[in-house]
């Protein structure tokens, strides 16, 4: 069975970046009302997301913290096993999975230690704001796009010999 430390090593680096940004956020954005305007389209804010993407189920009463934590933990184990069994040649797929894993673990960390995910990147145009998000969300999103791209590049028919 092919095992490539390269994939897991990238996952660790993504988590290191997340923790560095998390440390910066804690030191500089501790007050939920302390927002920093960087440009005409970007602010650093502090938003507590008790739900999932786009604050889905954020007002569900608290059970969602544990449900989303369990879901993230299970998905993280599945992705880690997927990475461990991934052939060495599948670098794009490995990178995509590492980004998703790093994001899932980053949000899981917030959810378990704080009870919510801290979102702090706020992009807007005029008075329209995209929902605030964090670096972990970015890793998950970029990883998902790369995984889809990898699916087009490495079609299932071409994997029959893997």
C-alpha positions as YAML, in Angstrom:
chain: A
units: angstrom
residues:
- id: 1
  name: UNK
  ca: [0.00, 0.00, 0.00]
- id: 2
  name: UNK
  ca: [1.35, 3.39, -1.00]
- id: 3
  name: UNK
  ca: [1.93, 5.83, 1.83]
- id: 4
  name: UNK
  ca: [3.11, 9.36, 1.26]
- id: 5
  name: UNK
  ca: [4.21, 11.46, 4.26]
- id: 6
  name: UNK
  ca: [4.09, 14.47, 1.93]
- id: 7
  name: UNK
  ca: [0.30, 14.74, 2.31]
- id: 8
  name: UNK
  ca: [0.23, 14.56, 6.10]
- id: 9
  name: UNK
  ca: [3.17, 16.96, 6.34]
- id: 10
  name: UNK
  ca: [1.16, 19.56, 4.38]
- id: 11
  name: UNK
  ca: [-1.77, 19.04, 6.70]
- id: 12
  name: UNK
  ca: [0.45, 19.86, 9.68]
- id: 13
  name: UNK
  ca: [1.72, 23.02, 7.95]
- id: 14
  name: UNK
  ca: [-1.82, 24.17, 7.23]
- id: 15
  name: UNK
  ca: [-2.68, 23.68, 10.89]
- id: 16
  name: UNK
  ca: [0.44, 25.64, 11.88]
- id: 17
  name: UNK
  ca: [-0.69, 28.53, 9.69]
- id: 18
  name: UNK
  ca: [-4.19, 28.33, 11.17]
- id: 19
  name: UNK
  ca: [-2.85, 28.39, 14.73]
- id: 20
  name: UNK
  ca: [-0.59, 31.37, 13.96]
- id: 21
  name: UNK
  ca: [-3.53, 33.29, 12.52]
- id: 22
  name: UNK
  ca: [-5.68, 32.18, 15.44]
- id: 23
  name: UNK
  ca: [-3.04, 33.50, 17.85]
- id: 24
  name: UNK
  ca: [-2.95, 36.82, 15.98]
- id: 25
  name: UNK
  ca: [-6.73, 36.99, 16.09]
- id: 26
  name: UNK
  ca: [-6.83, 36.32, 19.82]
- id: 27
  name: UNK
  ca: [-4.23, 39.01, 20.52]
- id: 28
  name: UNK
  ca: [-5.64, 41.63, 18.20]
- id: 29
  name: UNK
  ca: [-9.36, 40.98, 17.88]
- id: 30
  name: UNK
  ca: [-10.34, 39.82, 21.36]
- id: 31
  name: UNK
  ca: [-13.19, 42.29, 21.64]
- id: 32
  name: UNK
  ca: [-16.12, 41.20, 19.49]
- id: 33
  name: UNK
  ca: [-16.86, 44.86, 18.77]
- id: 34
  name: UNK
  ca: [-13.27, 45.66, 17.74]
- id: 35
  name: UNK
  ca: [-13.46, 45.65, 13.93]
- id: 36
  name: UNK
  ca: [-10.60, 46.75, 11.71]
- id: 37
  name: UNK
  ca: [-11.28, 48.24, 8.29]
- id: 38
  name: UNK
  ca: [-8.47, 47.38, 5.88]
- id: 39
  name: UNK
  ca: [-9.90, 48.52, 2.56]
- id: 40
  name: UNK
  ca: [-13.08, 49.51, 0.80]
- id: 41
  name: UNK
  ca: [-13.98, 45.82, 0.43]
- id: 42
  name: UNK
  ca: [-12.34, 44.01, 3.39]
- id: 43
  name: UNK
  ca: [-12.60, 44.21, 7.18]
- id: 44
  name: UNK
  ca: [-11.26, 42.11, 10.03]
- id: 45
  name: UNK
  ca: [-14.12, 41.42, 12.42]
- id: 46
  name: UNK
  ca: [-14.86, 38.99, 15.20]
- id: 47
  name: UNK
  ca: [-18.02, 36.99, 14.71]
- id: 48
  name: UNK
  ca: [-19.07, 33.97, 16.78]
- id: 49
  name: UNK
  ca: [-20.65, 31.29, 14.61]
- id: 50
  name: UNK
  ca: [-22.53, 28.74, 16.70]
- id: 51
  name: UNK
  ca: [-23.81, 26.97, 13.60]
- id: 52
  name: UNK
  ca: [-22.34, 25.64, 10.38]
- id: 53
  name: UNK
  ca: [-21.71, 27.38, 7.06]
- id: 54
  name: UNK
  ca: [-23.50, 30.73, 6.76]
- id: 55
  name: UNK
  ca: [-24.56, 30.33, 10.44]
- id: 56
  name: UNK
  ca: [-26.89, 27.45, 9.55]
- id: 57
  name: UNK
  ca: [-28.54, 26.21, 12.80]
- id: 58
  name: UNK
  ca: [-26.76, 28.89, 14.85]
- id: 59
  name: UNK
  ca: [-29.84, 29.40, 17.01]
- id: 60
  name: UNK
  ca: [-30.67, 25.71, 17.50]
- id: 61
  name: UNK
  ca: [-30.11, 25.72, 21.27]
- id: 62
  name: UNK
  ca: [-26.62, 24.28, 21.74]
- id: 63
  name: UNK
  ca: [-26.91, 20.69, 20.56]
- id: 64
  name: UNK
  ca: [-25.34, 21.67, 17.22]
- id: 65
  name: UNK
  ca: [-21.97, 22.28, 18.90]
- id: 66
  name: UNK
  ca: [-21.63, 18.59, 19.70]
- id: 67
  name: UNK
  ca: [-23.27, 17.36, 16.50]
- id: 68
  name: UNK
  ca: [-20.95, 19.44, 14.30]
- id: 69
  name: UNK
  ca: [-17.96, 18.48, 16.45]
- id: 70
  name: UNK
  ca: [-18.74, 14.78, 16.07]
- id: 71
  name: UNK
  ca: [-19.32, 15.20, 12.35]
- id: 72
  name: UNK
  ca: [-16.00, 17.06, 11.93]
- id: 73
  name: UNK
  ca: [-14.13, 14.43, 13.95]
- id: 74
  name: UNK
  ca: [-15.56, 11.55, 11.90]
- id: 75
  name: UNK
  ca: [-14.88, 13.33, 8.61]
- id: 76
  name: UNK
  ca: [-11.33, 14.12, 9.77]
- id: 77
  name: UNK
  ca: [-10.63, 10.45, 10.53]
- id: 78
  name: UNK
  ca: [-12.03, 9.41, 7.14]
- id: 79
  name: UNK
  ca: [-9.91, 12.02, 5.33]
- id: 80
  name: UNK
  ca: [-6.78, 11.07, 7.30]
- id: 81
  name: UNK
  ca: [-7.28, 7.42, 6.31]
- id: 82
  name: UNK
  ca: [-7.92, 8.48, 2.71]
- id: 83
  name: UNK
  ca: [-4.66, 10.46, 2.69]
- id: 84
  name: UNK
  ca: [-2.74, 7.58, 4.26]
- id: 85
  name: UNK
  ca: [-3.91, 5.20, 1.52]
- id: 86
  name: UNK
  ca: [-3.47, 7.64, -1.32]
- id: 87
  name: UNK
  ca: [-0.92, 6.67, -3.99]
- id: 88
  name: UNK
  ca: [2.14, 8.93, -4.05]
- id: 89
  name: UNK
  ca: [1.37, 10.11, -7.57]
- id: 90
  name: UNK
  ca: [-1.93, 11.73, -6.50]
- id: 91
  name: UNK
  ca: [-0.38, 15.01, -5.32]
- id: 92
  name: UNK
  ca: [-3.28, 17.34, -6.21]
- id: 93
  name: UNK
  ca: [-5.78, 15.07, -4.50]
- id: 94
  name: UNK
  ca: [-3.48, 14.87, -1.48]
- id: 95
  name: UNK
  ca: [-3.15, 18.66, -1.29]
- id: 96
  name: UNK
  ca: [-6.92, 19.07, -1.60]
- id: 97
  name: UNK
  ca: [-7.56, 16.56, 1.17]
- id: 98
  name: UNK
  ca: [-4.90, 18.15, 3.40]
- id: 99
  name: UNK
  ca: [-6.57, 21.56, 3.01]
- id: 100
  name: UNK
  ca: [-9.97, 20.11, 3.87]
- id: 101
  name: UNK
  ca: [-8.53, 18.20, 6.83]
- id: 102
  name: UNK
  ca: [-6.70, 21.27, 8.14]
- id: 103
  name: UNK
  ca: [-9.85, 23.36, 7.88]
- id: 104
  name: UNK
  ca: [-12.02, 20.73, 9.53]
- id: 105
  name: UNK
  ca: [-9.58, 20.33, 12.41]
- id: 106
  name: UNK
  ca: [-9.20, 24.10, 12.80]
- id: 107
  name: UNK
  ca: [-12.95, 24.62, 13.08]
- id: 108
  name: UNK
  ca: [-13.24, 21.57, 15.35]
- id: 109
  name: UNK
  ca: [-10.63, 23.09, 17.67]
- id: 110
  name: UNK
  ca: [-12.60, 26.34, 17.92]
- id: 111
  name: UNK
  ca: [-15.88, 24.53, 18.43]
- id: 112
  name: UNK
  ca: [-14.51, 22.28, 21.20]
- id: 113
  name: UNK
  ca: [-12.52, 24.95, 23.06]
- id: 114
  name: UNK
  ca: [-14.80, 27.95, 22.60]
- id: 115
  name: UNK
  ca: [-18.21, 26.48, 21.84]
- id: 116
  name: UNK
  ca: [-18.36, 28.33, 18.50]
- id: 117
  name: UNK
  ca: [-16.24, 28.98, 15.44]
- id: 118
  name: UNK
  ca: [-14.63, 32.40, 15.24]
- id: 119
  name: UNK
  ca: [-15.08, 34.00, 11.84]
- id: 120
  name: UNK
  ca: [-13.02, 37.10, 11.15]
- id: 121
  name: UNK
  ca: [-12.65, 37.72, 7.41]
- id: 122
  name: UNK
  ca: [-15.35, 40.08, 6.15]
- id: 123
  name: UNK
  ca: [-15.53, 40.88, 2.44]
- id: 124
  name: UNK
  ca: [-18.11, 43.34, 1.17]
- id: 125
  name: UNK
  ca: [-19.10, 45.49, -1.75]
- id: 126
  name: UNK
  ca: [-20.92, 48.68, -0.94]
- id: 127
  name: UNK
  ca: [-23.51, 47.68, 1.68]
- id: 128
  name: UNK
  ca: [-23.59, 43.97, 0.72]
- id: 129
  name: UNK
  ca: [-21.51, 41.69, 2.95]
- id: 130
  name: UNK
  ca: [-20.50, 38.13, 2.20]
- id: 131
  name: UNK
  ca: [-20.90, 36.12, 5.43]
- id: 132
  name: UNK
  ca: [-17.77, 36.38, 7.59]
- id: 133
  name: UNK
  ca: [-15.50, 33.33, 7.45]
- id: 134
  name: UNK
  ca: [-12.09, 32.19, 8.67]
- id: 135
  name: UNK
  ca: [-8.89, 30.60, 7.34]
- id: 136
  name: UNK
  ca: [-10.18, 27.10, 8.12]
- id: 137
  name: UNK
  ca: [-13.26, 27.76, 5.97]
- id: 138
  name: UNK
  ca: [-10.96, 28.96, 3.19]
- id: 139
  name: UNK
  ca: [-8.93, 25.75, 3.39]
- id: 140
  name: UNK
  ca: [-12.07, 23.65, 3.17]
- id: 141
  name: UNK
  ca: [-13.39, 25.65, 0.20]
- id: 142
  name: UNK
  ca: [-10.11, 25.69, -1.74]
- id: 143
  name: UNK
  ca: [-9.61, 21.98, -0.96]
- id: 144
  name: UNK
  ca: [-13.10, 21.16, -2.25]
- id: 145
  name: UNK
  ca: [-12.47, 23.07, -5.49]
- id: 146
  name: UNK
  ca: [-9.11, 21.29, -5.95]
- id: 147
  name: UNK
  ca: [-10.76, 17.92, -5.26]
- id: 148
  name: UNK
  ca: [-13.37, 18.62, -7.96]
- id: 149
  name: UNK
  ca: [-10.62, 19.78, -10.34]
- id: 150
  name: UNK
  ca: [-8.66, 16.61, -9.60]
- id: 151
  name: UNK
  ca: [-11.77, 14.60, -10.45]
- id: 152
  name: UNK
  ca: [-11.80, 16.17, -13.92]
- id: 153
  name: UNK
  ca: [-8.05, 15.75, -14.42]
- id: 154
  name: UNK
  ca: [-7.87, 12.17, -13.13]
- id: 155
  name: UNK
  ca: [-11.09, 10.64, -14.42]
- id: 156
  name: UNK
  ca: [-12.21, 7.39, -12.70]
- id: 157
  name: UNK
  ca: [-11.52, 5.37, -15.89]
- id: 158
  name: UNK
  ca: [-7.85, 6.39, -15.75]
- id: 159
  name: UNK
  ca: [-7.54, 5.16, -12.14]
- id: 160
  name: UNK
  ca: [-8.32, 1.51, -12.88]
- id: 161
  name: UNK
  ca: [-4.63, 0.64, -12.57]
- id: 162
  name: UNK
  ca: [-3.99, 2.59, -9.31]
...
